[in-house]
XYZ file of C-alpha atoms in Angstrom:
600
model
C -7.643 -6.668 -12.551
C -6.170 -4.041 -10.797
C -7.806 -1.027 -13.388
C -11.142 -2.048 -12.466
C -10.135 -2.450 -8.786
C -8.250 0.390 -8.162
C -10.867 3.014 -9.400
C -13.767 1.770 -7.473
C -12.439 -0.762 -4.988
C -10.660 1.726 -2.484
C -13.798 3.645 -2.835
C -15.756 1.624 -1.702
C -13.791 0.776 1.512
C -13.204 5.218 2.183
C -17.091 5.481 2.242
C -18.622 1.892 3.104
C -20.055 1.874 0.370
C -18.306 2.288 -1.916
C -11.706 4.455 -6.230
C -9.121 5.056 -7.648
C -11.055 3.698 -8.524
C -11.156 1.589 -9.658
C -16.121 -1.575 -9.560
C -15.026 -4.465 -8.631
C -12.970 -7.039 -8.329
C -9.484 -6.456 -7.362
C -8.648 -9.055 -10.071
C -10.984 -8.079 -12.823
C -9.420 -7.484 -16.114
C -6.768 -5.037 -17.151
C -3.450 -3.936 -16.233
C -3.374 -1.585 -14.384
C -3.919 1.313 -15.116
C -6.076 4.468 -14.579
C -5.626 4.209 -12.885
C -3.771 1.851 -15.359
C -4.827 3.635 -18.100
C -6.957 7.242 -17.158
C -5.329 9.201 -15.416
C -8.262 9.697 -12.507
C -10.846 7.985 -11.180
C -14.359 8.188 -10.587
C -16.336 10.112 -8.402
C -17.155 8.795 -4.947
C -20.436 7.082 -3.797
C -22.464 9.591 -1.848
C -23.091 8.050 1.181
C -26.603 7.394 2.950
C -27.635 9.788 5.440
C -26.617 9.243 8.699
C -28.969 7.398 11.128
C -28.647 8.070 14.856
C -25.792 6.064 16.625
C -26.718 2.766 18.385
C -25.204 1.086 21.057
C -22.049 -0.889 19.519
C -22.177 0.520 16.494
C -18.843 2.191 16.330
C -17.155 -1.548 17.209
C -19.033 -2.485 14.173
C -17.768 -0.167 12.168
C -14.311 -0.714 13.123
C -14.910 -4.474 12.846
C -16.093 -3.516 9.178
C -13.523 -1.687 8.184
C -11.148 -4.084 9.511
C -12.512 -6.858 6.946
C -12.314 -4.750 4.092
C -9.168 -3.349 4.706
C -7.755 -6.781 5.371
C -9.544 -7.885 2.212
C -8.025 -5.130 0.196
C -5.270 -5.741 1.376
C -4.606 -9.640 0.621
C -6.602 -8.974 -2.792
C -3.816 -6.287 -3.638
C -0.767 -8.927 -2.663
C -2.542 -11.832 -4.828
C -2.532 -9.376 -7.654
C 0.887 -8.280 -7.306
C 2.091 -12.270 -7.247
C -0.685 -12.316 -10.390
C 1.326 -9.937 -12.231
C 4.819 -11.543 -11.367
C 3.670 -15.179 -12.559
C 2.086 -13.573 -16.204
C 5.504 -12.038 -16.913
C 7.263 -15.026 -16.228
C 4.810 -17.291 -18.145
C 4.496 -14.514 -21.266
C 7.536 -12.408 -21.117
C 7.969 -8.777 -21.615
C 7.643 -8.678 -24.839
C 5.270 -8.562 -28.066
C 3.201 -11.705 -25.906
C 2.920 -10.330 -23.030
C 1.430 -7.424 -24.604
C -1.130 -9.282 -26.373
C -2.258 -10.323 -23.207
C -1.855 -7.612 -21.655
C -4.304 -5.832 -24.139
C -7.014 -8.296 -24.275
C -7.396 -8.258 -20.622
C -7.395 -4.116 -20.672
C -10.694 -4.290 -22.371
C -13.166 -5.831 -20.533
C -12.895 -3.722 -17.664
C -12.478 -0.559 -20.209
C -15.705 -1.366 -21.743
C -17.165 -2.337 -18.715
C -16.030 1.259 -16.918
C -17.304 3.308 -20.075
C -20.780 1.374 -20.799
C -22.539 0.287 -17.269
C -19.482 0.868 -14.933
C -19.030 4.555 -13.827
C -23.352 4.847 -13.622
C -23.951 1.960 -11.501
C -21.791 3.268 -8.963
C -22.298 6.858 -8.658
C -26.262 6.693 -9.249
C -28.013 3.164 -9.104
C -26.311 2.321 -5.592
C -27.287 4.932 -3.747
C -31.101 4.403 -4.833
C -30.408 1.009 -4.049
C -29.598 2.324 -0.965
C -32.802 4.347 -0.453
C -34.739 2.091 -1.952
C -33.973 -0.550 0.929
C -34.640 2.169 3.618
C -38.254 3.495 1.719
C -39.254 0.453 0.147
C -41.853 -1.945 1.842
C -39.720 -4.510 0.527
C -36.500 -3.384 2.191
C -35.491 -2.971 -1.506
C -35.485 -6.125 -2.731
C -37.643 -5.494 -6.158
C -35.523 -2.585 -6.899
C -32.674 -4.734 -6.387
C -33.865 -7.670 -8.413
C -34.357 -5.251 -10.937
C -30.971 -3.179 -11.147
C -29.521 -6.966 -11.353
C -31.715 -8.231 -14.226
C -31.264 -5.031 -16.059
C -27.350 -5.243 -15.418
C -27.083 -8.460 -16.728
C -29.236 -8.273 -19.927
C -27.726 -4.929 -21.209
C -24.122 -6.835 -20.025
C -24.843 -10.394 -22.032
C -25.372 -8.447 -25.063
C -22.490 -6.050 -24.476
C -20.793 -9.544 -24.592
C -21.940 -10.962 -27.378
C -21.394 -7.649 -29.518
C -17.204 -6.781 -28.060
C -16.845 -10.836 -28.858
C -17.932 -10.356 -32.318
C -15.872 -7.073 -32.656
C -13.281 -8.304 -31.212
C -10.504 -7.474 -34.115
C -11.992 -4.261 -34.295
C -11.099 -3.597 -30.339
C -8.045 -5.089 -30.640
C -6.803 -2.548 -33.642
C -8.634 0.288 -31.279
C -6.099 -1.026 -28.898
C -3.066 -1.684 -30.758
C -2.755 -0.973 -34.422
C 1.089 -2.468 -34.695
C -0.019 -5.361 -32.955
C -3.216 -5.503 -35.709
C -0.803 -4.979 -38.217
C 0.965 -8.539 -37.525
C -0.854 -11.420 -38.423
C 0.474 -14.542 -35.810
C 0.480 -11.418 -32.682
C -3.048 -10.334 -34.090
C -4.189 -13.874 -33.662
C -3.402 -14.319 -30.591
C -4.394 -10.779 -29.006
C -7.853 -11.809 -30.699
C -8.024 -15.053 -29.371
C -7.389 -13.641 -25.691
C -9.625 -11.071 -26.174
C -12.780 -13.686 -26.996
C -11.964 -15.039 -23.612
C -11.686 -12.274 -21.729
C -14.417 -10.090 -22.993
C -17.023 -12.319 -21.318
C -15.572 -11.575 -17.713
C -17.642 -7.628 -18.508
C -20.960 -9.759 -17.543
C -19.447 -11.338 -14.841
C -17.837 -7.969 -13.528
C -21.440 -6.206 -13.371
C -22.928 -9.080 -11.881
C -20.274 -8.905 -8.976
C -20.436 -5.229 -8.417
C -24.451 -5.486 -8.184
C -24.274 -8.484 -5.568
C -21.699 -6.393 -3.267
C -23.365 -3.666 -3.278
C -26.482 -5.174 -2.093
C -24.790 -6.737 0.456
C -23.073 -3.267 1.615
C -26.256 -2.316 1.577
C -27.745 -4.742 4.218
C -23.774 -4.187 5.939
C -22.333 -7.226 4.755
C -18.819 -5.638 3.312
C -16.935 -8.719 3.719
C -17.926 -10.609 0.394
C -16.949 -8.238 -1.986
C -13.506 -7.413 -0.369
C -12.495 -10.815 -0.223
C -13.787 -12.984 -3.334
C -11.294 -10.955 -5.465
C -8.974 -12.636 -3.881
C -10.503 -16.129 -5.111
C -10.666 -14.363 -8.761
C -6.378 -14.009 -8.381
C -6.141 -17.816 -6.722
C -7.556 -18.879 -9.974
C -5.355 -16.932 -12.643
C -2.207 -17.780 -10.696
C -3.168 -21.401 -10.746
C -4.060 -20.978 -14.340
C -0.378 -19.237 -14.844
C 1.262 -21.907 -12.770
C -0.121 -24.717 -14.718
C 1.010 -23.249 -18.159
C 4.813 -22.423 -16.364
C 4.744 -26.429 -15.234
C 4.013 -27.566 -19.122
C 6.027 -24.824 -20.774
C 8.495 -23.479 -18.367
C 9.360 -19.524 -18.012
C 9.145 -17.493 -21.220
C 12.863 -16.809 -20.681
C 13.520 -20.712 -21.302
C 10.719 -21.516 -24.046
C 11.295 -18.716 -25.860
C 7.613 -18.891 -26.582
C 6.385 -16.440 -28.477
C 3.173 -15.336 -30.959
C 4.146 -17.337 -33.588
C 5.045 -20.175 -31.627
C 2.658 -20.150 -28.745
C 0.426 -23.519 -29.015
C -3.467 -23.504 -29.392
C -3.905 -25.310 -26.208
C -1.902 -22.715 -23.968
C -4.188 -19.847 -25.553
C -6.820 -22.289 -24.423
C -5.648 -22.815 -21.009
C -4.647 -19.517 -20.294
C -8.217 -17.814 -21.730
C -10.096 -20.138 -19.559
C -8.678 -19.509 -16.521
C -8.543 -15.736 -16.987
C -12.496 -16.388 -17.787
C -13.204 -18.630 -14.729
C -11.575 -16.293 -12.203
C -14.218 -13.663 -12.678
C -17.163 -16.177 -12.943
C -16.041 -17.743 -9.134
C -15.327 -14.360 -8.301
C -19.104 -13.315 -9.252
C -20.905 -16.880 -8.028
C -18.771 -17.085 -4.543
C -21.231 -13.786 -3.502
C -24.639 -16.352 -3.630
C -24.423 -17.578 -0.501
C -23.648 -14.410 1.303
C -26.816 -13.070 -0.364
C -28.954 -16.284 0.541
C -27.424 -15.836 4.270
C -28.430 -12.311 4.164
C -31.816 -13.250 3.045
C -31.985 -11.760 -0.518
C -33.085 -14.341 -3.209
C -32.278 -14.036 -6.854
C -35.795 -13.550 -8.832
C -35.548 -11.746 -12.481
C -37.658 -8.742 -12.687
C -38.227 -7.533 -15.706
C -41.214 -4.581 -14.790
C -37.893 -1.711 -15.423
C -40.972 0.988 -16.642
C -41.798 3.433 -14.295
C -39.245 2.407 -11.718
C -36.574 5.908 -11.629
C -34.244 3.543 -14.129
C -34.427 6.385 -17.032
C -33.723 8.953 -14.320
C -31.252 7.226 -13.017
C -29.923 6.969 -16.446
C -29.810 10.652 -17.257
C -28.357 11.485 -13.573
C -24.716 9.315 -14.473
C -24.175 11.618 -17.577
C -21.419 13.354 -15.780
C -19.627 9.946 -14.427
C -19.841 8.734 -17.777
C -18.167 11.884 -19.454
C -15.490 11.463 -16.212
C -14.428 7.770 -17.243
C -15.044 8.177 -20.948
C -12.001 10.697 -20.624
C -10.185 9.062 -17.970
C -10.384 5.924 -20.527
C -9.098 7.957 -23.657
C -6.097 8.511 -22.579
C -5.085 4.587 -22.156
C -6.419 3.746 -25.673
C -4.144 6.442 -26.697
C -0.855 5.165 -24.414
C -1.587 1.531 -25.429
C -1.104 2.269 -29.229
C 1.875 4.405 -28.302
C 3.662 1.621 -25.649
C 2.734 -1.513 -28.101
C 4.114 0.193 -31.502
C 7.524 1.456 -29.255
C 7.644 -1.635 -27.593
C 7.652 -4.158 -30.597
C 10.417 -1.871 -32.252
C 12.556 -1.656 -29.194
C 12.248 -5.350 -28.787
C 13.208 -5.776 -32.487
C 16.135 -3.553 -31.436
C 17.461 -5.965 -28.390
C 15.368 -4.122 -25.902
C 12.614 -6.361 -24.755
C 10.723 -4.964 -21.527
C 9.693 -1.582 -23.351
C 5.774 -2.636 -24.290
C 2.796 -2.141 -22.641
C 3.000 -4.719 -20.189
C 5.874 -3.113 -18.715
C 4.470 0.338 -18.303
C 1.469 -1.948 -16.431
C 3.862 -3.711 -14.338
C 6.041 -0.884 -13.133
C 2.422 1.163 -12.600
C 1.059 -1.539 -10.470
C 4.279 -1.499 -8.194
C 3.730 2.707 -8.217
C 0.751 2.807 -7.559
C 0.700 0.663 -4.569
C 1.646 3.484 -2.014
C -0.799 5.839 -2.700
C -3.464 3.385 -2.962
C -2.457 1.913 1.224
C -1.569 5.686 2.502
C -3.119 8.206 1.050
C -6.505 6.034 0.202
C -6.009 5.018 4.170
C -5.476 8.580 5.565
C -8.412 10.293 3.528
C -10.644 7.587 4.728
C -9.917 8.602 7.943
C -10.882 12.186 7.101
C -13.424 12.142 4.555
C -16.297 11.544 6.808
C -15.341 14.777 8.994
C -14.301 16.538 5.562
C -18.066 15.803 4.359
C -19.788 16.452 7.670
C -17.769 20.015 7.775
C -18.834 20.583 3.821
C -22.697 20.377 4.759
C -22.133 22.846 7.885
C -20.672 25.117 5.182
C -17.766 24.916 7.554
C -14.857 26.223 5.241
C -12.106 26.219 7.829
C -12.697 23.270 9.032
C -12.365 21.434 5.246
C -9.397 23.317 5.201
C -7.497 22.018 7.976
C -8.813 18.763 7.216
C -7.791 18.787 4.016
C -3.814 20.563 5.195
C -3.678 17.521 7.235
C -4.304 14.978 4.840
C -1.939 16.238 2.022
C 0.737 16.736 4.774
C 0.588 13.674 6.424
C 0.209 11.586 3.502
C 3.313 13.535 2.210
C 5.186 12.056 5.078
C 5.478 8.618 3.427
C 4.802 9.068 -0.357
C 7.818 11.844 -0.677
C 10.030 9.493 0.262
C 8.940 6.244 -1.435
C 8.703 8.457 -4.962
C 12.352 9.353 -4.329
C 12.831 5.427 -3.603
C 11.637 4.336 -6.624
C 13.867 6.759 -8.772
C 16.898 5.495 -6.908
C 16.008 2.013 -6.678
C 13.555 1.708 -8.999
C 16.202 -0.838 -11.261
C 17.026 -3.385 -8.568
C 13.332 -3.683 -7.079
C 12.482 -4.506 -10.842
C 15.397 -6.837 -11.588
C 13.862 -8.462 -7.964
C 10.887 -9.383 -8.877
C 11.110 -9.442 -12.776
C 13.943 -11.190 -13.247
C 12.355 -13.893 -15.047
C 11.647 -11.669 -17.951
C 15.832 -11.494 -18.609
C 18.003 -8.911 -17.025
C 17.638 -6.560 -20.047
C 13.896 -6.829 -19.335
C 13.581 -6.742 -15.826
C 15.951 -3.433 -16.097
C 13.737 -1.772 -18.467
C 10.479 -2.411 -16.227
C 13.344 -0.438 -13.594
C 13.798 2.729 -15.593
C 10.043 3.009 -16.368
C 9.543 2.892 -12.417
C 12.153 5.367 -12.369
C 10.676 7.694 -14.764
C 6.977 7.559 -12.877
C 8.934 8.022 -9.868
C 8.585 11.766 -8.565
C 4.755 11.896 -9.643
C 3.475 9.908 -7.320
C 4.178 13.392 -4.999
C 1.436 15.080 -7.350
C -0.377 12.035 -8.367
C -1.249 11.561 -4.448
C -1.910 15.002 -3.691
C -4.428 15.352 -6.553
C -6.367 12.360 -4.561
C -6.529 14.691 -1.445
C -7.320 17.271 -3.547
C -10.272 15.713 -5.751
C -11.998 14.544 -2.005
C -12.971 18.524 -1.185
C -14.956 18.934 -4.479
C -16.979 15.204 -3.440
C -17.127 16.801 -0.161
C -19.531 19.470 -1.716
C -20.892 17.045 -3.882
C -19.467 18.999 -7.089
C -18.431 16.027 -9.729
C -18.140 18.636 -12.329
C -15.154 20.066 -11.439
C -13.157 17.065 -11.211
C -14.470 16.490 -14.160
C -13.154 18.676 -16.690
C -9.884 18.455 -14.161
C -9.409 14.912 -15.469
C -10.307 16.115 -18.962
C -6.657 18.612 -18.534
C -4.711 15.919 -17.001
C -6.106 13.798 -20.321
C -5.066 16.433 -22.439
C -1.736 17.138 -20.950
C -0.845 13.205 -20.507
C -1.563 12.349 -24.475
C 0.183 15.696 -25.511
C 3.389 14.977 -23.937
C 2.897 11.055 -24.405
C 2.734 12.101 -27.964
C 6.154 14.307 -28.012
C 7.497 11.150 -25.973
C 6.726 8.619 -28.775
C 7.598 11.276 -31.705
C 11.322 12.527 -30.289
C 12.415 9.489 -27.843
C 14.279 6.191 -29.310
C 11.884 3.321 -28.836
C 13.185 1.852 -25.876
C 12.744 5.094 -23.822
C 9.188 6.298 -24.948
C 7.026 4.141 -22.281
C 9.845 5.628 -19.580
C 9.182 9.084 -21.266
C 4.951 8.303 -21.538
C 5.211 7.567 -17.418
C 7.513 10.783 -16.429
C 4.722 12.536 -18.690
C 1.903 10.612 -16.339
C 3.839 12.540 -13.247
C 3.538 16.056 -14.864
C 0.335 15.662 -16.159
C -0.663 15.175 -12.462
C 1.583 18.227 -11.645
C -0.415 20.705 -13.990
C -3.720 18.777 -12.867
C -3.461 19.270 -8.746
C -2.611 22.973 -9.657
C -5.578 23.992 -11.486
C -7.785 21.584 -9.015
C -6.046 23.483 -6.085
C -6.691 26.969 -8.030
C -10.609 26.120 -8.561
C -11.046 24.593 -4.977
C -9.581 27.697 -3.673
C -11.994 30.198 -5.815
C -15.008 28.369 -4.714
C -14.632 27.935 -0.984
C -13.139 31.028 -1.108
C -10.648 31.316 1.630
C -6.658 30.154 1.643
C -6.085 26.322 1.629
C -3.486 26.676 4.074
C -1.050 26.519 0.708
C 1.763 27.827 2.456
C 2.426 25.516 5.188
C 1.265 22.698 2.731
C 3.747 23.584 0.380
C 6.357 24.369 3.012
C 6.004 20.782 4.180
C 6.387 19.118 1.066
C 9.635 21.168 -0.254
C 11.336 20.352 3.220
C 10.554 16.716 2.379
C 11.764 17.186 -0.801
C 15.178 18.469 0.950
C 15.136 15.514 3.482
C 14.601 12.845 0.672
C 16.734 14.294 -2.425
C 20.113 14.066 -0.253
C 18.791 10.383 1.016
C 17.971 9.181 -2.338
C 21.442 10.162 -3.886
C 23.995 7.621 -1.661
C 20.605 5.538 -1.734
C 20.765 4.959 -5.306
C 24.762 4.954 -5.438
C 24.729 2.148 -2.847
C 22.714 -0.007 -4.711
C 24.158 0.847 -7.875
C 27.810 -0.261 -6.622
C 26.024 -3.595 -4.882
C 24.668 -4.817 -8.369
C 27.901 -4.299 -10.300
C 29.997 -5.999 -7.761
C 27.230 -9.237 -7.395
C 25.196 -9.035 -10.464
C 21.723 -8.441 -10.892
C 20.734 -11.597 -10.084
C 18.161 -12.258 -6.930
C 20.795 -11.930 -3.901
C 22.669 -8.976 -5.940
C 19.087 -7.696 -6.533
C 17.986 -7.693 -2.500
C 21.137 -6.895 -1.417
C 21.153 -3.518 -3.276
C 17.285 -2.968 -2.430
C 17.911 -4.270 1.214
C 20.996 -1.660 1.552
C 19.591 1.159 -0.634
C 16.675 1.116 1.113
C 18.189 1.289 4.517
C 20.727 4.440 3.385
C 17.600 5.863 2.394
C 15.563 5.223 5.564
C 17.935 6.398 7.776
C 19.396 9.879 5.858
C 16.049 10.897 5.322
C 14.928 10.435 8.869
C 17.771 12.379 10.265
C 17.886 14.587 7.810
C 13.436 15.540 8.032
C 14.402 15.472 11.820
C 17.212 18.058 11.490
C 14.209 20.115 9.938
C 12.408 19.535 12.186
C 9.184 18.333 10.123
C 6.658 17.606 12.363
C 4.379 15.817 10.543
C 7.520 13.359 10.719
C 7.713 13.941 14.239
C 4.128 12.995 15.027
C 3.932 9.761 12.788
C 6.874 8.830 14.616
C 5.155 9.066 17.673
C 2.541 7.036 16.773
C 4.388 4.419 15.605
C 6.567 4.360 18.822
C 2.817 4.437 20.580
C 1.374 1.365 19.338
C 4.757 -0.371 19.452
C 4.362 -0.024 23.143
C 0.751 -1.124 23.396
């Protein structure tokens, strides 16, 4: 759920109306990953023109974007406890990759059919349509809907009849064994249903963003994540943890394929019928309108060519890693190395992830407004020092929580994946590890990415994502072809970082050429070494501290937090002295803030 949420959810809260992607849902389908799997996401929303301000309608904005960043939020922690409760039920092994899989490609196919369109072209003509429409929109709206949901029920029926097909696309050593094929199959024919459901969510939000109702589709997520950890609690109550049952493909039982299906399927369908009576109580009713000649919907059509080339390439790249993890992962497990699959390079991606989508999605919603407003004055500088600001202050935070995760990255994984075994829990660690220092680039291309949407340019980033494709398989390939087993998902997420790395270069080269003045590069990149300097000598006791902690008490839960708790605190405290010995004043200014509202 977190793909589809991270590459259009966070989007929609930055511009009100619309990620990191990743549509809808913060619990739809797959793993994690382009955001779980591509490595970008898709353009932003252009927003509405701006209408004179009223009276009160700056509180109302910051109400607004107080409900949907609370709603992000909580739907972000319920998917986090939704990931811990499926590796304890499935295990970190060839299961948990069959699940793992099968709920990957709903929101894959959703995101390459329907997906990336509806959100970069038929919203804002919704939008326009409600402000130039007699109807305040509603037939255009009725329409998008119908048309989403007929050209979704038979993208349904054909993926569910495929299904074997998709699942080889996927994972050709899981294919290749019957009992695992069986049940990645039988998964998939549940989940590939939740693509109608998905659409049909994403519509209903956006009409209610439309008439400002942004609560609803922050928030029902969160009911979608209720549902799959009841679903996953239920099957731990009958079965027990994996680590216990020792359930596996060929042993799994009919009825917890059943139960588990289901209640992956039902999340997304009381995700996508909770939004009916926010539309009834903003006084849109449901009619089917079938009259789609002659409305803009072919024009529409042709205008999301470019969004669709953007995800079709940002999706490439995790059909290629999921064949990759799954075949490594089965033979490392084989090997006595469970925890090397793809649901581990989805679990220790979620957990990565995280930072980048609260700070730096937080800070460039902040800025994006004035970045956009200085873009249409042809106001070059004043992107600029936007644009400075937001990669430096962002660095502030996500320097030293990359660092974090390379030096702790084992016991904050043996923490909260412990119930996969210690062996697995401490592979998840190592693959956290090895992403580790990219979230530094994989942040900064974010900032980065915002100046070309500023001038409304979705080319560029574009055939930018199309580089960071090519450069993530490439080494991903050289990964799986000279690494043992057990080390090519760590070596396929250290490739994710440098494939970021060559990615924010070439963006920063091309966003320099066309605005054509300096980016302020030097006091950018200034900043970040000095963090660099402040968090390299933090991390090093950081990581020796916990490491000592775990082999005198185990790696066990109190062993675990008591060599997170003190790692973490080494870290906290070195780095601040040490970025305040440099005086880094970005550092110096956050702190100020943060002493400022503590004394409010």
């Amino acid at each position: 759920a977190h793909l589809y949420r991270d590459q259009y959810g966070d989007r929609r809260q930055a511009g009100a109306t619309g990620p990191g992607g990743p549509l809808a849902p913060g619990s739809a389908p797959p793993v994690a990953a382009t955001t779980a799997g591509g490595p970008a996401e898709p353009p932003p929303i252009p927003e509405p023109t701006a209408e004179p301000r009223k009276p009160g309608r700056g509180s109302s904005l910051l109400k607004s974007s107080a409900v949907m960043a609370a709603g992000t939020l909580v739907s972000r922690i319920t998917g986090f406890v939704r990931q811990l409760i499926i590796v304890a039920a499935l295990g970190a092994a060839v299961l948990g990759d069959t699940y793992a899989i099968a709920w990957a490609l709903p929101s894959m196919i959703y995101i390459l059919t329907i997906g990336g369109g509806l959100n970069s072209v038929f919203v804002p003509q919704l939008v326009r349509s409600m402000k130039n429409d007699e109807d305040g929109g509603e037939a255009y709206a009725n329409r998008l809907l119908t048309l989403v949901m007929v050209v979704l029920a038979a993208l349904v029926l054909i993926a569910v009849l495929i299904a074997p097909l998709l699942i080889r696309m996927m994972s050709a050593k899981i294919a290749d064994d019957p009992s695992a094929n069986e049940v990645a199959v039988t998964f998939a024919r549940y989940c590939l249903p939740t693509i109608f459901f998905m659409g049909v969510h994403v519509v209903m939000g956006q009409i209610l963003n439309a008439r400002d109702r942004f609560g609803p589709m922050m928030w029902t997520p969160v009911l979608n994540n209720i549902v799959v950890i009841a679903t996953f609690g239920l099957f731990l109550w009958v079965h027990g943890t994996q680590r216990t049952s020792g359930v596996a493909v060929d042993t799994i039982t009919p009825e917890g394929i059943r139960l588990l299906g289901i209640g992956t399927l039902l999340g997304l369908v009381v995700q996508a019928l909770a939004m009916i009576p926010y539309l009834r109580a903003a006084g849109f009713r449901i009619r089917p309108r079938f009259d789609w000649v002659g409305q803009g919907m072919g024009k529409a059509m042709r205008l999301a060519k470019w969004t669709v080339l953007f995800v079709f390439a940002n999706q490439i790249g995790l059909v290629v890693i999921s064949q990759f993890a799954t075949w490594a992962g089965e033979n490392a497990e084989r090997a006595g190395f469970p925890g090397t699959g793809f649901l581990a390079y989805s679990s220790a991606l979620l957990i990565w992830q995280m930072p980048q989508a609260i700070i730096t999605v937080s800070v460039m919603a902040a800025l994006l407004p004035r970045i956009s407003r200085s873009a249409a004055d042809g106001d070059n500088a004043a992107v600029r020092d936007d644009l400075s600001q937001g990669l430096r202050t962002s660095a502030v935070a996500i320097v030293p929580i990359a660092f974090a995760f390379v030096a702790l990255g084992v016991p904050m994984c043996t923490l909260l994946f412990g119930s996969a075994g210690d062996t697995a829990a401490r592979s998840f660690g190592y693959i956290l590890m090895a992403f580790g220092v990219g979230l530094i680039p994989f942040s900064a291309q974010y900032v980065v990415l915002r100046a070309f949407y500023a001038y409304e340019d979705t080319r560029t980033p574009f055939y930018n994502t199309v580089i960071v494709s090519i450069s993530w398989i490439a080494l991903s390939a050289l990964s799986f072809v000279l690494l043992p087993d057990r080390w090519v998902v760590a070596g396929i997420a250290f490739s994710y970082g440098v494939a970021y790395t060559v990615g924010v270069g070439v963006a920063w080269r091309r966003l320099r050429a066309r605005m054509g003045t300096d980016l302020d590069g030097a006091r950018v990149v200034r900043t970040y070494i000095r963090l660099c300097g402040a968090a390299i000598p933090a991390a090093i006791p950081a990581g020796a501290a916990g490491w000592a902690i775990m082999e005198t008490l185990g790696s066990g839960v109190v062993g675990s937090l008591l060599a997170l708790a003190g790692g973490g605190v080494i870290l906290a405290v070195v780095f601040v002295l040490a970025a305040r010995r440099m005086r880094i004043e970005e550092l110096t200014t956050l702190i100020g803030m943060v002493r400022s509202r503590l004394g409010r």
